[in-house]
JSON list of C-alpha atoms in Angstrom, two decimals:
[
{"chain": "A", "resi": 103, "resn": "MET", "atom": "CA", "xyz": [164.16, 149.73, 75.41]},
{"chain": "A", "resi": 104, "resn": "THR", "atom": "CA", "xyz": [161.53, 152.54, 75.39]},
{"chain": "A", "resi": 105, "resn": "PRO", "atom": "CA", "xyz": [158.68, 152.23, 73.38]},
{"chain": "A", "resi": 106, "resn": "TYR", "atom": "CA", "xyz": [159.70, 155.00, 70.88]},
{"chain": "A", "resi": 107, "resn": "ASP", "atom": "CA", "xyz": [163.17, 153.27, 70.57]},
{"chain": "A", "resi": 108, "resn": "ALA", "atom": "CA", "xyz": [160.71, 150.02, 69.25]},
{"chain": "A", "resi": 109, "resn": "LEU", "atom": "CA", "xyz": [158.61, 151.91, 67.14]},
{"chain": "A", "resi": 110, "resn": "THR", "atom": "CA", "xyz": [161.66, 153.28, 65.41]},
{"chain": "A", "resi": 111, "resn": "GLU", "atom": "CA", "xyz": [163.23, 149.48, 65.33]},
{"chain": "A", "resi": 112, "resn": "VAL", "atom": "CA", "xyz": [159.58, 147.89, 63.96]},
{"chain": "A", "resi": 113, "resn": "ASN", "atom": "CA", "xyz": [159.60, 151.05, 61.75]},
{"chain": "A", "resi": 114, "resn": "ALA", "atom": "CA", "xyz": [163.53, 150.11, 59.98]},
{"chain": "A", "resi": 115, "resn": "VAL", "atom": "CA", "xyz": [162.44, 146.53, 59.72]},
{"chain": "A", "resi": 116, "resn": "MET", "atom": "CA", "xyz": [159.54, 147.43, 57.49]},
{"chain": "A", "resi": 117, "resn": "ASP", "atom": "CA", "xyz": [161.29, 149.34, 55.63]},
{"chain": "A", "resi": 118, "resn": "ARG", "atom": "CA", "xyz": [164.04, 146.68, 55.23]},
{"chain": "A", "resi": 119, "resn": "LEU", "atom": "CA", "xyz": [161.01, 144.01, 54.14]},
{"chain": "A", "resi": 120, "resn": "ARG", "atom": "CA", "xyz": [159.94, 146.64, 51.58]},
{"chain": "A", "resi": 121, "resn": "ALA", "atom": "CA", "xyz": [163.01, 146.83, 49.92]},
{"chain": "A", "resi": 122, "resn": "VAL", "atom": "CA", "xyz": [163.11, 142.60, 49.89]},
{"chain": "A", "resi": 123, "resn": "ARG", "atom": "CA", "xyz": [159.86, 142.74, 48.58]},
{"chain": "A", "resi": 124, "resn": "GLU", "atom": "CA", "xyz": [160.74, 145.11, 45.69]},
{"chain": "A", "resi": 125, "resn": "THR", "atom": "CA", "xyz": [164.18, 143.33, 45.27]},
{"chain": "A", "resi": 126, "resn": "LEU", "atom": "CA", "xyz": [162.14, 140.05, 44.59]},
{"chain": "A", "resi": 127, "resn": "GLY", "atom": "CA", "xyz": [159.54, 141.35, 42.71]},
{"chain": "A", "resi": 128, "resn": "LYS", "atom": "CA", "xyz": [162.33, 143.18, 39.83]},
{"chain": "A", "resi": 129, "resn": "LYS", "atom": "CA", "xyz": [163.95, 139.54, 39.77]},
{"chain": "A", "resi": 130, "resn": "LEU", "atom": "CA", "xyz": [160.67, 138.00, 38.99]},
{"chain": "A", "resi": 131, "resn": "ALA", "atom": "CA", "xyz": [159.64, 140.22, 36.88]},
{"chain": "A", "resi": 132, "resn": "ASP", "atom": "CA", "xyz": [163.24, 140.12, 34.55]},
{"chain": "A", "resi": 133, "resn": "GLY", "atom": "CA", "xyz": [162.85, 136.24, 34.65]},
{"chain": "A", "resi": 134, "resn": "SER", "atom": "CA", "xyz": [166.20, 136.05, 35.19]},
{"chain": "A", "resi": 135, "resn": "CYS", "atom": "CA", "xyz": [165.42, 133.13, 37.73]},
{"chain": "A", "resi": 136, "resn": "GLN", "atom": "CA", "xyz": [165.85, 129.57, 36.90]},
{"chain": "A", "resi": 137, "resn": "SER", "atom": "CA", "xyz": [162.80, 127.48, 37.20]},
{"chain": "A", "resi": 138, "resn": "SER", "atom": "CA", "xyz": [163.97, 125.71, 40.41]},
{"chain": "A", "resi": 139, "resn": "GLU", "atom": "CA", "xyz": [164.20, 129.14, 41.93]},
{"chain": "A", "resi": 140, "resn": "LEU", "atom": "CA", "xyz": [161.06, 130.30, 40.49]},
{"chain": "A", "resi": 141, "resn": "ARG", "atom": "CA", "xyz": [158.70, 128.97, 42.82]},
{"chain": "A", "resi": 142, "resn": "GLN", "atom": "CA", "xyz": [161.05, 129.77, 46.19]},
{"chain": "A", "resi": 143, "resn": "MET", "atom": "CA", "xyz": [161.30, 133.47, 45.08]},
{"chain": "A", "resi": 144, "resn": "SER", "atom": "CA", "xyz": [157.40, 133.45, 44.58]},
{"chain": "A", "resi": 145, "resn": "ASP", "atom": "CA", "xyz": [156.70, 131.91, 48.04]},
{"chain": "A", "resi": 146, "resn": "LEU", "atom": "CA", "xyz": [159.00, 134.26, 49.39]},
{"chain": "A", "resi": 147, "resn": "HIS", "atom": "CA", "xyz": [157.90, 137.32, 47.76]},
{"chain": "A", "resi": 148, "resn": "ASP", "atom": "CA", "xyz": [154.33, 136.25, 48.92]},
{"chain": "A", "resi": 149, "resn": "ARG", "atom": "CA", "xyz": [155.23, 136.11, 52.80]},
{"chain": "A", "resi": 150, "resn": "VAL", "atom": "CA", "xyz": [157.05, 139.08, 52.81]},
{"chain": "A", "resi": 151, "resn": "ALA", "atom": "CA", "xyz": [153.89, 141.10, 51.18]},
{"chain": "A", "resi": 152, "resn": "LEU", "atom": "CA", "xyz": [151.41, 139.35, 53.76]},
{"chain": "A", "resi": 153, "resn": "ALA", "atom": "CA", "xyz": [153.93, 140.65, 56.73]},
{"chain": "A", "resi": 154, "resn": "ILE", "atom": "CA", "xyz": [153.73, 143.98, 55.47]},
{"chain": "A", "resi": 155, "resn": "ALA", "atom": "CA", "xyz": [150.19, 144.16, 54.79]},
{"chain": "A", "resi": 156, "resn": "ALA", "atom": "CA", "xyz": [149.27, 142.24, 58.26]},
{"chain": "A", "resi": 157, "resn": "TYR", "atom": "CA", "xyz": [151.51, 144.84, 59.58]},
{"chain": "A", "resi": 158, "resn": "LYS", "atom": "CA", "xyz": [149.68, 147.55, 58.10]},
{"chain": "A", "resi": 159, "resn": "ARG", "atom": "CA", "xyz": [146.22, 146.11, 58.89]},
{"chain": "A", "resi": 160, "resn": "GLY", "atom": "CA", "xyz": [147.94, 146.50, 62.48]},
{"chain": "A", "resi": 161, "resn": "LYS", "atom": "CA", "xyz": [148.48, 149.71, 62.82]}
]
């Protein structure tokens, strides 16, 4: 794997993480989650958001 290949792959992963964060955010906002799922979904959303923020700081 070349550095370019690695960067391309990392960028693809980050795009996917952003899509997951957006989907989780929409699900949380529309209130369709049951209360038992709400905490898990919120935690996942926060973790993904932190990963994206950490990536941006490292750029």
